[in-house]
Amino acid sequence: MKTIIYILVSLIINGFILSYILDIRLIDHDLIPIKEQPIMQEETSKLPEVEKIDQSGDPYENKVTVSDLDSIYILVNKYSGLPEDYEPRDLVQVPSSGENENVRMRKEAAEAFEKLIEAASNEGFILNACSAYRSYAYQTDLFNNGAANYGEEYADRYWTRPGFSEHQSGLAVDIRMDNDCSDLDAVRYNSHYNWLLENMHTYGFILRYPDDKEDKTKIAPESWHLRYVGVDLATYLYENNLTLDEYYS
């Protein structure tokens, strides 16, 4: 009987020793026993899938009309326009510089802009809007006045024709910093402008017409024109130095 007990104890001890040795070898070879392996979830991209748009011709030559009007990712440029009668259903007012009455953006964009305004205040400067949503009719007057005063070629560089303005989408905003209304480009010289450029993507905004991208946007640089595209796409465009036009091309 003692012999049987001794054999059983020996077997149990040897089993523990063998198990310990196997565990050590698994660790030494960067292996993890199956029962301890974490379940890996397949990562899915949060970037929007968009239909590419041919932007190789002259502006306004190969025009398409935006179809998914509810999307925050829509491209509005000289190749992709909005219907004449389009007005966002969810426009709400945003804090403004007081130069224009009833400055409005789409609700999601407005909420993000107010968060950016709060972050700017915490950083030590005032941020607000001087212009946001513009109707088709308003853009018509704006472009025609520019063309009459400066010529159509000049107007085409600094304005967009009616139906092709981001402002009609309710997702774009022209900004003021520290209530400096001396000139739209005044924001460029504000001491906090670099902070804005480096951080606004975390609130879903991009600088729509950067200094070095006129060949892509077909619009002269605008230091004051921001566009809401959501945090994921804004971050991607910022980190890869891309415009929205390039994302669609």
Tab-separated table of C-alpha atoms in Angstrom:
chain	number	residue	atom	x	y	z
A	1	MET	CA	0.000	0.000	0.000
A	2	LYS	CA	2.816	2.379	0.858
A	3	THR	CA	4.415	1.540	-2.465
A	4	ILE	CA	1.235	2.447	-4.386
A	5	ILE	CA	0.889	5.751	-2.510
A	6	TYR	CA	4.547	6.546	-3.183
A	7	ILE	CA	4.087	5.872	-6.904
A	8	LEU	CA	0.975	8.088	-7.078
A	9	VAL	CA	2.687	10.962	-5.262
A	10	SER	CA	5.703	10.630	-7.554
A	11	LEU	CA	3.500	10.759	-10.617
A	12	ILE	CA	1.694	13.898	-9.376
A	13	ILE	CA	4.974	15.654	-8.531
A	14	ASN	CA	6.518	14.697	-11.873
A	15	GLY	CA	3.376	15.983	-13.614
A	16	PHE	CA	3.706	19.369	-11.947
A	17	ILE	CA	7.396	19.537	-12.824
A	18	LEU	CA	6.742	18.636	-16.465
A	19	SER	CA	3.954	21.218	-16.716
A	20	TYR	CA	6.233	23.907	-15.258
A	21	ILE	CA	9.028	23.062	-17.726
A	22	LEU	CA	6.625	23.258	-20.686
A	23	ASP	CA	5.304	26.647	-19.529
A	24	ILE	CA	8.863	27.982	-19.238
A	25	ARG	CA	9.681	26.780	-22.767
A	26	LEU	CA	6.552	28.371	-24.165
A	27	ILE	CA	7.445	31.696	-22.575
A	28	ASP	CA	11.063	31.450	-23.770
A	29	HIS	CA	9.824	31.067	-27.340
A	30	ASP	CA	7.328	33.947	-27.040
A	31	LEU	CA	4.449	31.511	-27.146
A	32	ILE	CA	1.315	31.801	-25.036
A	33	PRO	CA	-0.800	28.775	-24.152
A	34	ILE	CA	-4.029	28.853	-26.170
A	35	LYS	CA	-6.176	29.256	-23.073
A	36	GLU	CA	-4.407	32.556	-22.267
A	37	GLN	CA	-4.426	34.072	-25.779
A	38	PRO	CA	-6.465	37.281	-26.013
A	39	ILE	CA	-9.231	37.376	-28.579
A	40	MET	CA	-8.153	39.730	-31.340
A	41	GLN	CA	-10.873	41.922	-32.833
A	42	GLU	CA	-10.482	42.883	-36.462
A	43	GLU	CA	-10.004	46.638	-36.682
A	44	THR	CA	-12.327	48.502	-39.038
A	45	SER	CA	-11.487	51.839	-40.607
A	46	LYS	CA	-13.448	54.820	-39.387
A	47	LEU	CA	-12.641	56.754	-42.540
A	48	PRO	CA	-15.533	57.303	-44.938
A	49	GLU	CA	-15.668	55.468	-48.226
A	50	VAL	CA	-16.320	58.022	-50.946
A	51	GLU	CA	-16.909	57.860	-54.660
A	52	LYS	CA	-13.897	59.327	-56.432
A	53	ILE	CA	-14.467	62.460	-58.495
A	54	ASP	CA	-12.649	63.339	-61.695
A	55	GLN	CA	-10.919	66.653	-61.044
A	56	SER	CA	-8.481	66.498	-63.922
A	57	GLY	CA	-10.234	68.928	-66.265
A	58	ASP	CA	-10.801	72.641	-66.058
A	59	PRO	CA	-12.940	73.858	-63.139
A	60	TYR	CA	-16.689	73.595	-63.760
A	61	GLU	CA	-16.014	71.430	-66.829
A	62	ASN	CA	-16.786	67.929	-65.499
A	63	LYS	CA	-19.405	68.799	-62.909
A	64	VAL	CA	-21.252	66.371	-60.663
A	65	THR	CA	-23.995	67.060	-58.156
A	66	VAL	CA	-23.669	65.975	-54.538
A	67	SER	CA	-26.191	63.230	-53.842
A	68	ASP	CA	-25.611	62.314	-50.176
A	69	LEU	CA	-26.592	65.704	-48.807
A	70	ASP	CA	-26.875	64.488	-45.204
A	71	SER	CA	-23.235	63.381	-45.075
A	72	ILE	CA	-20.691	65.555	-43.260
A	73	TYR	CA	-18.015	64.303	-45.657
A	74	ILE	CA	-19.372	65.750	-48.902
A	75	LEU	CA	-17.002	67.413	-51.328
A	76	VAL	CA	-18.119	70.816	-52.529
A	77	ASN	CA	-15.663	72.372	-54.947
A	78	LYS	CA	-15.424	73.469	-58.586
A	79	TYR	CA	-16.154	69.916	-59.744
A	80	SER	CA	-18.818	68.906	-57.251
A	81	GLY	CA	-21.790	71.162	-56.573
A	82	LEU	CA	-24.980	71.411	-54.568
A	83	PRO	CA	-28.560	71.685	-55.874
A	84	GLU	CA	-29.742	75.258	-56.274
A	85	ASP	CA	-32.558	74.796	-53.773
A	86	TYR	CA	-30.474	73.007	-51.144
A	87	GLU	CA	-30.555	74.351	-47.596
A	88	PRO	CA	-29.575	72.147	-44.637
A	89	ARG	CA	-32.542	71.203	-42.451
A	90	ASP	CA	-30.680	71.449	-39.157
A	91	LEU	CA	-29.036	74.878	-39.219
A	92	VAL	CA	-28.383	76.422	-35.794
A	93	GLN	CA	-26.718	79.645	-34.753
A	94	VAL	CA	-23.070	79.772	-33.675
A	95	PRO	CA	-21.183	82.432	-31.691
A	96	SER	CA	-20.253	85.220	-34.070
A	97	SER	CA	-18.183	88.386	-34.240
A	98	GLY	CA	-21.350	90.421	-34.783
A	99	GLU	CA	-20.531	91.448	-38.352
A	100	ASN	CA	-23.323	89.315	-39.788
A	101	GLU	CA	-26.628	88.408	-38.223
A	102	ASN	CA	-27.804	84.842	-37.792
A	103	VAL	CA	-24.525	83.022	-38.506
A	104	ARG	CA	-25.559	79.369	-38.781
A	105	MET	CA	-24.046	75.931	-39.286
A	106	ARG	CA	-25.401	72.406	-39.410
A	107	LYS	CA	-26.106	71.144	-35.903
A	108	GLU	CA	-23.247	68.642	-35.650
A	109	ALA	CA	-20.746	71.131	-37.044
A	110	ALA	CA	-22.059	73.886	-34.767
A	111	GLU	CA	-21.672	71.725	-31.670
A	112	ALA	CA	-18.096	70.863	-32.659
A	113	PHE	CA	-17.328	74.520	-33.353
A	114	GLU	CA	-18.541	75.511	-29.890
A	115	LYS	CA	-16.207	72.914	-28.367
A	116	LEU	CA	-13.349	74.403	-30.383
A	117	ILE	CA	-14.351	77.867	-29.165
A	118	GLU	CA	-14.210	76.616	-25.569
A	119	ALA	CA	-10.770	75.080	-26.149
A	120	ALA	CA	-9.578	78.365	-27.643
A	121	SER	CA	-10.824	80.242	-24.590
A	122	ASN	CA	-8.901	77.859	-22.333
A	123	GLU	CA	-5.847	78.537	-24.480
A	124	GLY	CA	-6.253	82.295	-23.956
A	125	PHE	CA	-7.874	83.690	-27.097
A	126	ILE	CA	-11.331	84.432	-28.487
A	127	LEU	CA	-12.590	82.435	-31.442
A	128	ASN	CA	-15.856	83.028	-33.238
A	129	ALA	CA	-17.473	83.104	-36.679
A	130	CYS	CA	-18.004	85.964	-39.078
A	131	SER	CA	-19.745	83.876	-41.768
A	132	ALA	CA	-20.980	80.321	-42.168
A	133	TYR	CA	-24.033	79.154	-44.123
A	134	ARG	CA	-24.740	81.107	-47.326
A	135	SER	CA	-27.655	80.483	-49.650
A	136	TYR	CA	-27.357	79.916	-53.391
A	137	ALA	CA	-28.825	83.379	-53.985
A	138	TYR	CA	-26.343	85.033	-51.618
A	139	GLN	CA	-23.422	83.312	-53.353
A	140	THR	CA	-24.755	84.437	-56.718
A	141	ASP	CA	-24.642	88.082	-55.632
A	142	LEU	CA	-21.225	87.633	-54.037
A	143	PHE	CA	-19.658	86.103	-57.132
A	144	ASN	CA	-21.311	88.503	-59.582
A	145	ASN	CA	-20.175	91.526	-57.564
A	146	GLY	CA	-16.618	90.172	-57.454
A	147	ALA	CA	-16.612	89.532	-61.182
A	148	ALA	CA	-18.033	92.983	-61.925
A	149	ASN	CA	-15.448	94.728	-59.749
A	150	TYR	CA	-12.336	92.638	-60.428
A	151	GLY	CA	-13.048	90.528	-63.499
A	152	GLU	CA	-14.229	86.943	-63.800
A	153	GLU	CA	-10.738	85.422	-63.695
A	154	TYR	CA	-10.006	87.133	-60.376
A	155	ALA	CA	-13.444	86.228	-59.023
A	156	ASP	CA	-12.906	82.578	-59.936
A	157	ARG	CA	-9.711	82.506	-57.909
A	158	TYR	CA	-11.128	84.058	-54.753
A	159	TRP	CA	-14.773	82.986	-54.853
A	160	THR	CA	-16.739	80.028	-56.079
A	161	ARG	CA	-19.697	80.201	-58.393
A	162	PRO	CA	-23.173	79.685	-56.923
A	163	GLY	CA	-23.843	76.037	-56.090
A	164	PHE	CA	-20.155	75.270	-55.680
A	165	SER	CA	-19.528	77.070	-52.379
A	166	GLU	CA	-18.893	75.071	-49.219
A	167	HIS	CA	-20.770	77.729	-47.309
A	168	GLN	CA	-24.031	76.492	-48.806
A	169	SER	CA	-23.371	73.107	-47.166
A	170	GLY	CA	-23.555	74.560	-43.651
A	171	LEU	CA	-20.296	72.759	-42.820
A	172	ALA	CA	-17.884	75.649	-43.435
A	173	VAL	CA	-17.108	78.658	-41.272
A	174	ASP	CA	-15.044	81.801	-41.699
A	175	ILE	CA	-13.438	82.697	-38.386
A	176	ARG	CA	-12.237	85.676	-36.406
A	177	MET	CA	-9.646	85.527	-33.626
A	178	ASP	CA	-9.707	87.963	-30.703
A	179	ASN	CA	-12.437	89.891	-32.545
A	180	ASP	CA	-9.932	91.336	-35.000
A	181	CYS	CA	-12.174	92.348	-37.892
A	182	SER	CA	-9.582	94.451	-39.727
A	183	ASP	CA	-9.163	91.833	-42.449
A	184	LEU	CA	-10.139	88.201	-42.967
A	185	ASP	CA	-6.466	87.229	-43.238
A	186	ALA	CA	-5.775	88.830	-39.836
A	187	VAL	CA	-6.086	85.397	-38.197
A	188	ARG	CA	-2.833	84.390	-39.871
A	189	TYR	CA	-0.913	86.876	-37.722
A	190	ASN	CA	-2.576	86.037	-34.421
A	191	SER	CA	-0.123	84.596	-31.896
A	192	HIS	CA	-2.440	81.616	-31.318
A	193	TYR	CA	-2.968	80.749	-34.978
A	194	ASN	CA	-0.396	77.943	-34.957
A	195	TRP	CA	-2.165	76.377	-31.995
A	196	LEU	CA	-5.378	76.420	-33.996
A	197	LEU	CA	-3.735	74.827	-37.034
A	198	GLU	CA	-2.203	72.079	-34.904
A	199	ASN	CA	-5.267	71.269	-32.802
A	200	MET	CA	-8.500	71.941	-34.666
A	201	HIS	CA	-8.471	68.476	-36.277
A	202	THR	CA	-9.133	67.004	-32.821
A	203	TYR	CA	-12.476	68.813	-32.978
A	204	GLY	CA	-13.209	67.731	-36.545
A	205	PHE	CA	-12.043	70.786	-38.507
A	206	ILE	CA	-9.544	71.274	-41.314
A	207	LEU	CA	-8.069	74.352	-42.957
A	208	ARG	CA	-9.860	74.030	-46.264
A	209	TYR	CA	-7.613	76.153	-48.496
A	210	PRO	CA	-3.984	75.911	-47.302
A	211	ASP	CA	-1.203	78.100	-48.657
A	212	ASP	CA	0.516	75.362	-50.654
A	213	LYS	CA	-2.511	73.574	-52.120
A	214	GLU	CA	-4.073	75.992	-54.587
A	215	ASP	CA	-3.301	73.589	-57.431
A	216	LYS	CA	-5.529	71.028	-55.666
A	217	THR	CA	-8.319	73.244	-54.307
A	218	LYS	CA	-8.456	75.733	-57.242
A	219	ILE	CA	-8.982	78.454	-54.638
A	220	ALA	CA	-6.461	81.005	-53.410
A	221	PRO	CA	-5.214	80.386	-49.837
A	222	GLU	CA	-7.711	81.291	-47.104
A	223	SER	CA	-6.321	81.304	-43.587
A	224	TRP	CA	-9.792	81.924	-42.163
A	225	HIS	CA	-11.899	79.217	-43.846
A	226	LEU	CA	-12.449	76.067	-41.777
A	227	ARG	CA	-14.439	73.021	-42.787
A	228	TYR	CA	-16.021	70.413	-40.527
A	229	VAL	CA	-15.479	66.787	-41.615
A	230	GLY	CA	-15.533	64.952	-38.268
A	231	VAL	CA	-12.602	63.994	-36.064
A	232	ASP	CA	-11.512	60.817	-37.868
A	233	LEU	CA	-11.269	62.287	-41.357
A	234	ALA	CA	-9.896	65.624	-40.107
A	235	THR	CA	-7.129	63.800	-38.244
A	236	TYR	CA	-6.297	61.663	-41.268
A	237	LEU	CA	-6.103	64.681	-43.590
A	238	TYR	CA	-4.015	66.643	-41.064
A	239	GLU	CA	-1.546	63.832	-40.442
A	240	ASN	CA	-1.114	63.165	-44.166
A	241	ASN	CA	-1.078	66.800	-45.317
A	242	LEU	CA	-4.035	66.252	-47.630
A	243	THR	CA	-6.935	68.429	-48.718
A	244	LEU	CA	-10.464	67.146	-49.013
A	245	ASP	CA	-10.092	67.455	-52.799
A	246	GLU	CA	-7.154	65.025	-52.730
A	247	TYR	CA	-9.090	62.556	-50.601
A	248	TYR	CA	-11.721	62.410	-53.351
A	249	SER	CA	-9.302	62.214	-56.258
